[in-house]
Amino acid sequence: LRFARFNALLNGISDDRIKTVKADLISGKLLPQQQYVDVMTGIWNRPNFTDSCDSDEADLLETLMRLELPDESQSAFDIILANPPFIPVPPSQHINNQDGSNPKHMHLSDSITKRYGLFSSGGASGEDVLQSIMIMSSTLIRKDGGLLAIVSEFMNPPTVNGEIDASYHTDDFKLLEKIERWWSLGSSNSYDSRDPTLAEGNGILFTNQYPVSAATYATRRADNKAEFGTWFHHMESEQIHSVSPGLMFVGMHDMERHLKDTKKSRLGRGQLSLSHQIVPKTESGSIWTPSNMNAIAFTSKKW
């Protein structure tokens, strides 16, 4: 968070325009931030929003809704950008043999957990943080023109484009349905008394033409053959068959215009309609590769 504020200063944004909040996205609670002294100036770091909170157990969503914004008529965020931890890390296990020692695979699991830790772990499924972001965004995002943009790895992505291929298997779009369901879960957590409904949006998920298999993914994450077994068996237990890097964009409806064409029975549900688009394979790399101009041109045309 300190680097985020430093980066803002490098880009000409004054410190008084930045608010940082340290929190656990999965539990939805704020976390205390450590004070530090700048080694060059000897000055304590400036208080941020978390530092001024009364309780470390304060609710994150409620805290974000109470942020002081320049335009008081807008209580929501215009843009939400996220690059959440996404690796499906095998959980650390503490099981002892009868002689008190740990089985070998337990040591491997502990080693993997320590290596990836909080920096890149998305929980056992790889989706814990992504799920929390989707749930909160449906409440926090501006309902008339807001934008949510996420870069992440996605588990079991569709292998076809639903809008052009009617022969897909029903399992192909379970990921999209799951993300849409997460969005709707924010309905019981809306703290905005001025507008307690959730945002309604249309979105698109871009993934690679050829996602990697669980075996290939396990090979890339493991440092040795024994770790490969731990990774692969864990992904099997989580029913992760393939993984793809991806980009997801969700744009909010213009609610004033949208209300004219929507039945009242649908209002307030916070519906998200998510489609999927495969990015064709090229020699330039994956959808994430900055120099992959083909992918940039393709996604720009579709979104």
Short mmCIF file of C-alpha atoms in Angstrom, two decimals:
data_model
loop_
_atom_site.label_atom_id
_atom_site.label_comp_id
_atom_site.label_asym_id
_atom_site.label_seq_id
_atom_site.Cartn_x
_atom_site.Cartn_y
_atom_site.Cartn_z
CA LEU A 1 0.00 0.00 0.00
CA ARG A 2 2.90 2.34 0.69
CA PHE A 3 4.18 1.63 -2.81
CA ALA A 4 0.72 2.39 -4.24
CA ARG A 5 0.83 5.85 -2.68
CA PHE A 6 4.41 6.34 -3.84
CA ASN A 7 3.43 5.29 -7.37
CA ALA A 8 0.58 7.81 -7.33
CA LEU A 9 3.03 10.57 -6.42
CA LEU A 10 5.28 9.53 -9.30
CA ASN A 11 2.29 10.05 -11.60
CA GLY A 12 1.55 13.52 -10.28
CA ILE A 13 -1.36 12.58 -7.99
CA SER A 14 -1.11 14.34 -4.64
CA ASP A 15 -1.16 12.22 -1.48
CA ASP A 16 -4.34 13.88 -0.21
CA ARG A 17 -6.25 12.36 -3.14
CA ILE A 18 -5.26 8.80 -2.24
CA LYS A 19 -6.98 6.59 0.31
CA THR A 20 -5.56 3.16 1.09
CA VAL A 21 -7.38 0.43 2.96
CA LYS A 22 -5.70 -2.75 4.19
CA ALA A 23 -8.17 -5.59 4.51
CA ASP A 24 -8.79 -9.30 4.13
CA LEU A 25 -10.99 -9.60 1.05
CA ILE A 26 -12.09 -13.11 1.95
CA SER A 27 -13.24 -12.34 5.50
CA GLY A 28 -14.35 -8.83 4.54
CA LYS A 29 -12.64 -7.29 7.59
CA LEU A 30 -10.10 -4.48 7.88
CA LEU A 31 -6.54 -5.23 8.97
CA PRO A 32 -4.23 -2.97 10.99
CA GLN A 33 -1.41 -1.29 9.12
CA GLN A 34 2.06 -0.99 10.56
CA GLN A 35 3.55 2.44 11.08
CA TYR A 36 7.02 3.02 9.70
CA VAL A 37 9.66 5.74 9.55
CA ASP A 38 11.01 6.87 6.20
CA VAL A 39 14.74 6.14 6.34
CA MET A 40 15.56 9.18 4.20
CA THR A 41 13.46 11.83 5.94
CA GLY A 42 12.83 10.33 9.37
CA ILE A 43 9.13 11.17 8.98
CA TRP A 44 6.34 8.82 10.06
CA ASN A 45 4.14 7.61 7.27
CA ARG A 46 0.96 9.56 6.82
CA PRO A 47 -2.21 8.07 8.33
CA ASN A 48 -4.46 6.37 5.80
CA PHE A 49 -8.08 5.37 5.98
CA THR A 50 -7.48 2.10 7.79
CA ASP A 51 -5.32 3.86 10.39
CA SER A 52 -8.22 6.15 11.27
CA CYS A 53 -10.79 3.37 11.70
CA ASP A 54 -12.08 2.76 15.21
CA SER A 55 -11.90 -1.01 15.03
CA ASP A 56 -9.71 -3.59 13.31
CA GLU A 57 -12.85 -5.70 12.95
CA ALA A 58 -14.62 -3.03 10.89
CA ASP A 59 -16.49 -4.27 7.84
CA LEU A 60 -14.63 -3.63 4.58
CA LEU A 61 -17.69 -3.11 2.39
CA GLU A 62 -19.26 -0.70 4.85
CA THR A 63 -15.95 1.17 5.13
CA LEU A 64 -15.68 1.57 1.36
CA MET A 65 -19.25 2.84 1.17
CA ARG A 66 -18.38 5.53 3.73
CA LEU A 67 -15.40 6.91 1.80
CA GLU A 68 -15.60 10.64 1.23
CA LEU A 69 -15.83 11.21 -2.50
CA PRO A 70 -15.55 14.51 -4.40
CA ASP A 71 -19.12 14.28 -5.68
CA GLU A 72 -21.46 13.51 -2.79
CA SER A 73 -24.22 12.60 -5.25
CA GLN A 74 -22.16 9.60 -6.32
CA SER A 75 -21.66 7.12 -3.52
CA ALA A 76 -20.18 4.40 -5.73
CA PHE A 77 -16.98 3.76 -7.63
CA ASP A 78 -16.72 4.76 -11.30
CA ILE A 79 -14.06 2.14 -12.03
CA ILE A 80 -12.92 -0.98 -10.15
CA LEU A 81 -9.68 -2.60 -11.35
CA ALA A 82 -8.49 -5.89 -9.91
CA ASN A 83 -5.66 -8.36 -10.37
CA PRO A 84 -6.51 -10.78 -7.55
CA PRO A 85 -4.36 -13.69 -6.34
CA PHE A 86 -5.54 -16.65 -8.39
CA ILE A 87 -3.31 -19.69 -7.87
CA PRO A 88 -5.18 -22.77 -6.50
CA VAL A 89 -2.59 -23.49 -3.82
CA PRO A 90 -2.78 -26.87 -2.03
CA PRO A 91 -3.66 -26.08 1.60
CA SER A 92 -1.15 -26.69 4.36
CA GLN A 93 -1.98 -29.90 6.21
CA HIS A 94 -0.98 -30.86 9.73
CA ILE A 95 -1.40 -34.60 10.13
CA ASN A 96 1.10 -36.68 12.11
CA ASN A 97 2.02 -40.34 11.83
CA GLN A 98 1.69 -42.54 14.90
CA ASP A 99 5.34 -41.85 15.72
CA GLY A 100 4.66 -38.11 15.69
CA SER A 101 6.34 -37.41 12.35
CA ASN A 102 4.70 -35.80 9.35
CA PRO A 103 4.09 -37.81 6.18
CA LYS A 104 6.31 -36.73 3.28
CA HIS A 105 3.43 -35.30 1.27
CA MET A 106 2.48 -33.12 4.25
CA HIS A 107 5.93 -31.53 4.21
CA LEU A 108 5.53 -30.92 0.49
CA SER A 109 2.16 -29.27 1.00
CA ASP A 110 3.55 -27.03 3.76
CA SER A 111 6.48 -26.06 1.54
CA ILE A 112 4.20 -25.12 -1.35
CA THR A 113 1.91 -23.09 0.92
CA LYS A 114 4.84 -21.14 2.37
CA ARG A 115 6.29 -20.46 -1.07
CA TYR A 116 3.11 -19.04 -2.53
CA GLY A 117 1.60 -17.68 0.69
CA LEU A 118 -0.79 -14.73 0.64
CA PHE A 119 0.89 -13.03 -2.31
CA SER A 120 -0.51 -15.26 -5.02
CA SER A 121 -2.84 -17.77 -3.39
CA GLY A 122 -6.48 -17.61 -4.39
CA GLY A 123 -7.36 -20.28 -1.85
CA ALA A 124 -7.70 -23.97 -2.56
CA SER A 125 -9.96 -23.30 -5.55
CA GLY A 126 -8.00 -20.29 -6.82
CA GLU A 127 -11.27 -18.35 -6.82
CA ASP A 128 -11.73 -17.15 -3.22
CA VAL A 129 -10.55 -13.57 -3.77
CA LEU A 130 -12.21 -13.30 -7.19
CA GLN A 131 -15.51 -14.33 -5.63
CA SER A 132 -15.24 -11.67 -2.93
CA ILE A 133 -14.45 -8.98 -5.51
CA MET A 134 -17.49 -9.90 -7.60
CA ILE A 135 -19.79 -9.89 -4.56
CA MET A 136 -18.61 -6.47 -3.37
CA SER A 137 -18.43 -4.91 -6.83
CA SER A 138 -22.14 -5.40 -7.48
CA THR A 139 -22.78 -3.11 -4.50
CA LEU A 140 -19.88 -0.66 -4.87
CA ILE A 141 -19.85 -0.02 -8.63
CA ARG A 142 -21.60 3.00 -10.08
CA LYS A 143 -24.87 1.81 -11.57
CA ASP A 144 -25.00 4.22 -14.51
CA GLY A 145 -21.83 3.77 -16.48
CA GLY A 146 -19.47 2.08 -14.00
CA LEU A 147 -16.77 -0.30 -15.20
CA LEU A 148 -15.25 -3.40 -13.61
CA ALA A 149 -12.07 -4.79 -15.18
CA ILE A 150 -10.30 -7.91 -13.91
CA VAL A 151 -7.17 -9.74 -15.03
CA SER A 152 -6.86 -13.23 -13.56
CA GLU A 153 -6.50 -16.91 -14.27
CA PHE A 154 -9.83 -18.69 -14.68
CA MET A 155 -10.53 -22.30 -13.79
CA ASN A 156 -12.32 -24.56 -16.29
CA PRO A 157 -13.01 -21.85 -18.90
CA PRO A 158 -15.47 -22.50 -21.72
CA THR A 159 -13.88 -24.16 -24.73
CA VAL A 160 -16.25 -22.63 -27.30
CA ASN A 161 -17.97 -19.33 -27.93
CA GLY A 162 -21.59 -19.65 -26.87
CA GLU A 163 -22.82 -16.90 -29.16
CA ILE A 164 -21.59 -18.69 -32.29
CA ASP A 165 -21.61 -22.36 -31.30
CA ALA A 166 -24.90 -23.90 -30.24
CA SER A 167 -23.43 -27.37 -29.79
CA TYR A 168 -21.52 -26.74 -26.57
CA HIS A 169 -21.93 -29.08 -23.62
CA THR A 170 -23.85 -27.79 -20.60
CA ASP A 171 -20.67 -27.92 -18.50
CA ASP A 172 -18.92 -25.44 -20.81
CA PHE A 173 -20.55 -22.41 -19.25
CA LYS A 174 -20.58 -23.35 -15.58
CA LEU A 175 -17.84 -20.80 -14.97
CA LEU A 176 -19.92 -17.96 -16.41
CA GLU A 177 -22.96 -19.02 -14.40
CA LYS A 178 -20.87 -19.19 -11.25
CA ILE A 179 -19.52 -15.66 -11.73
CA GLU A 180 -23.03 -14.36 -12.39
CA ARG A 181 -24.19 -16.05 -9.19
CA TRP A 182 -21.40 -14.41 -7.17
CA TRP A 183 -22.52 -11.02 -8.47
CA SER A 184 -26.06 -11.57 -7.20
CA LEU A 185 -24.84 -12.53 -3.70
CA GLY A 186 -24.18 -8.87 -2.92
CA SER A 187 -27.92 -8.25 -2.52
CA SER A 188 -27.91 -8.80 1.24
CA ASN A 189 -24.88 -6.58 1.81
CA SER A 190 -25.89 -3.26 0.24
CA TYR A 191 -24.98 -0.43 2.64
CA ASP A 192 -25.91 2.42 0.34
CA SER A 193 -29.13 3.79 1.85
CA ARG A 194 -29.52 6.20 -1.08
CA ASP A 195 -29.74 3.33 -3.56
CA PRO A 196 -29.94 -0.14 -1.97
CA THR A 197 -30.29 -2.00 -5.28
CA LEU A 198 -27.42 -3.75 -6.99
CA ALA A 199 -25.87 -2.77 -10.29
CA GLU A 200 -27.04 -4.51 -13.44
CA GLY A 201 -24.35 -5.13 -15.99
CA ASN A 202 -23.27 -6.80 -19.18
CA GLY A 203 -19.84 -8.37 -19.30
CA ILE A 204 -17.46 -10.42 -21.39
CA LEU A 205 -14.75 -12.89 -20.40
CA PHE A 206 -11.79 -13.37 -22.73
CA THR A 207 -9.72 -16.55 -22.41
CA ASN A 208 -7.06 -18.29 -24.51
CA GLN A 209 -8.03 -20.56 -27.36
CA TYR A 210 -6.13 -23.41 -25.72
CA PRO A 211 -6.27 -23.45 -21.90
CA VAL A 212 -3.60 -25.53 -20.19
CA SER A 213 -4.53 -28.89 -18.70
CA ALA A 214 -4.32 -29.60 -14.98
CA ALA A 215 -1.25 -31.77 -15.62
CA THR A 216 0.55 -28.99 -17.50
CA TYR A 217 -0.40 -26.44 -14.87
CA ALA A 218 0.87 -28.69 -12.08
CA THR A 219 4.14 -29.17 -13.96
CA ARG A 220 4.65 -25.41 -14.23
CA ARG A 221 3.96 -24.78 -10.55
CA ALA A 222 5.93 -27.71 -9.11
CA ASP A 223 9.65 -27.59 -8.36
CA ASN A 224 10.10 -31.36 -8.54
CA LYS A 225 8.32 -34.63 -9.30
CA ALA A 226 7.03 -35.05 -5.75
CA GLU A 227 5.50 -31.58 -5.76
CA PHE A 228 3.89 -32.32 -9.11
CA GLY A 229 1.93 -35.13 -7.47
CA THR A 230 0.75 -32.80 -4.70
CA TRP A 231 -0.36 -30.15 -7.19
CA PHE A 232 -2.04 -32.57 -9.55
CA HIS A 233 -3.97 -34.47 -6.88
CA HIS A 234 -5.08 -31.19 -5.33
CA MET A 235 -6.42 -29.91 -8.65
CA GLU A 236 -8.23 -33.21 -9.15
CA SER A 237 -9.85 -32.83 -5.71
CA GLU A 238 -10.98 -29.30 -6.64
CA GLN A 239 -12.27 -30.58 -10.01
CA ILE A 240 -9.99 -28.19 -11.89
CA HIS A 241 -9.46 -29.68 -15.34
CA SER A 242 -8.00 -26.70 -17.19
CA VAL A 243 -6.79 -23.15 -16.56
CA SER A 244 -6.50 -20.08 -18.77
CA PRO A 245 -5.29 -16.53 -18.28
CA GLY A 246 -8.13 -14.14 -18.94
CA LEU A 247 -9.52 -10.64 -19.01
CA MET A 248 -13.02 -9.80 -17.81
CA PHE A 249 -14.87 -6.54 -18.37
CA VAL A 250 -18.28 -5.64 -16.94
CA GLY A 251 -20.06 -2.43 -17.91
CA MET A 252 -23.06 -1.15 -15.97
CA HIS A 253 -26.34 -0.31 -17.65
CA ASP A 254 -27.51 3.27 -17.90
CA MET A 255 -30.24 2.66 -15.33
CA GLU A 256 -32.50 5.55 -16.41
CA ARG A 257 -32.59 4.16 -19.93
CA HIS A 258 -32.61 0.53 -18.79
CA LEU A 259 -35.65 0.98 -16.55
CA LYS A 260 -37.83 1.80 -19.54
CA ASP A 261 -37.23 -1.61 -21.07
CA THR A 262 -37.21 -3.74 -17.93
CA LYS A 263 -40.05 -5.36 -16.06
CA LYS A 264 -40.34 -4.32 -12.43
CA SER A 265 -40.06 -7.91 -11.27
CA ARG A 266 -36.44 -7.94 -12.41
CA LEU A 267 -35.32 -4.75 -10.68
CA GLY A 268 -33.11 -4.95 -7.62
CA ARG A 269 -31.74 -8.40 -8.38
CA GLY A 270 -28.38 -7.11 -9.43
CA GLN A 271 -28.33 -9.24 -12.57
CA LEU A 272 -25.14 -9.79 -14.49
CA SER A 273 -25.19 -11.13 -18.04
CA LEU A 274 -21.78 -12.52 -18.90
CA SER A 275 -20.68 -13.79 -22.31
CA HIS A 276 -17.47 -15.51 -23.36
CA GLN A 277 -15.03 -14.96 -26.19
CA ILE A 278 -12.04 -17.09 -27.15
CA VAL A 279 -8.93 -15.15 -28.18
CA PRO A 280 -7.34 -16.95 -31.17
CA LYS A 281 -3.88 -18.40 -30.68
CA THR A 282 -1.01 -16.55 -32.34
CA GLU A 283 2.77 -16.75 -32.29
CA SER A 284 2.86 -13.57 -30.14
CA GLY A 285 2.02 -15.33 -26.87
CA SER A 286 -1.01 -15.48 -24.61
CA ILE A 287 -3.78 -13.00 -24.03
CA TRP A 288 -1.64 -11.45 -21.26
CA THR A 289 1.49 -10.87 -23.33
CA PRO A 290 1.97 -7.05 -23.55
CA SER A 291 3.59 -7.33 -26.99
CA ASN A 292 0.76 -9.48 -28.38
CA MET A 293 -0.77 -6.84 -30.64
CA ASN A 294 -3.07 -9.43 -32.21
CA ALA A 295 -4.72 -10.12 -28.85
CA ILE A 296 -4.96 -6.40 -28.09
CA ALA A 297 -6.61 -5.69 -31.43
CA PHE A 298 -8.98 -8.64 -31.05
CA THR A 299 -10.17 -7.79 -27.54
CA SER A 300 -10.48 -4.07 -28.40
CA LYS A 301 -12.76 -4.91 -31.31
CA LYS A 302 -14.97 -7.20 -29.20
CA TRP A 303 -15.28 -4.89 -26.18
#
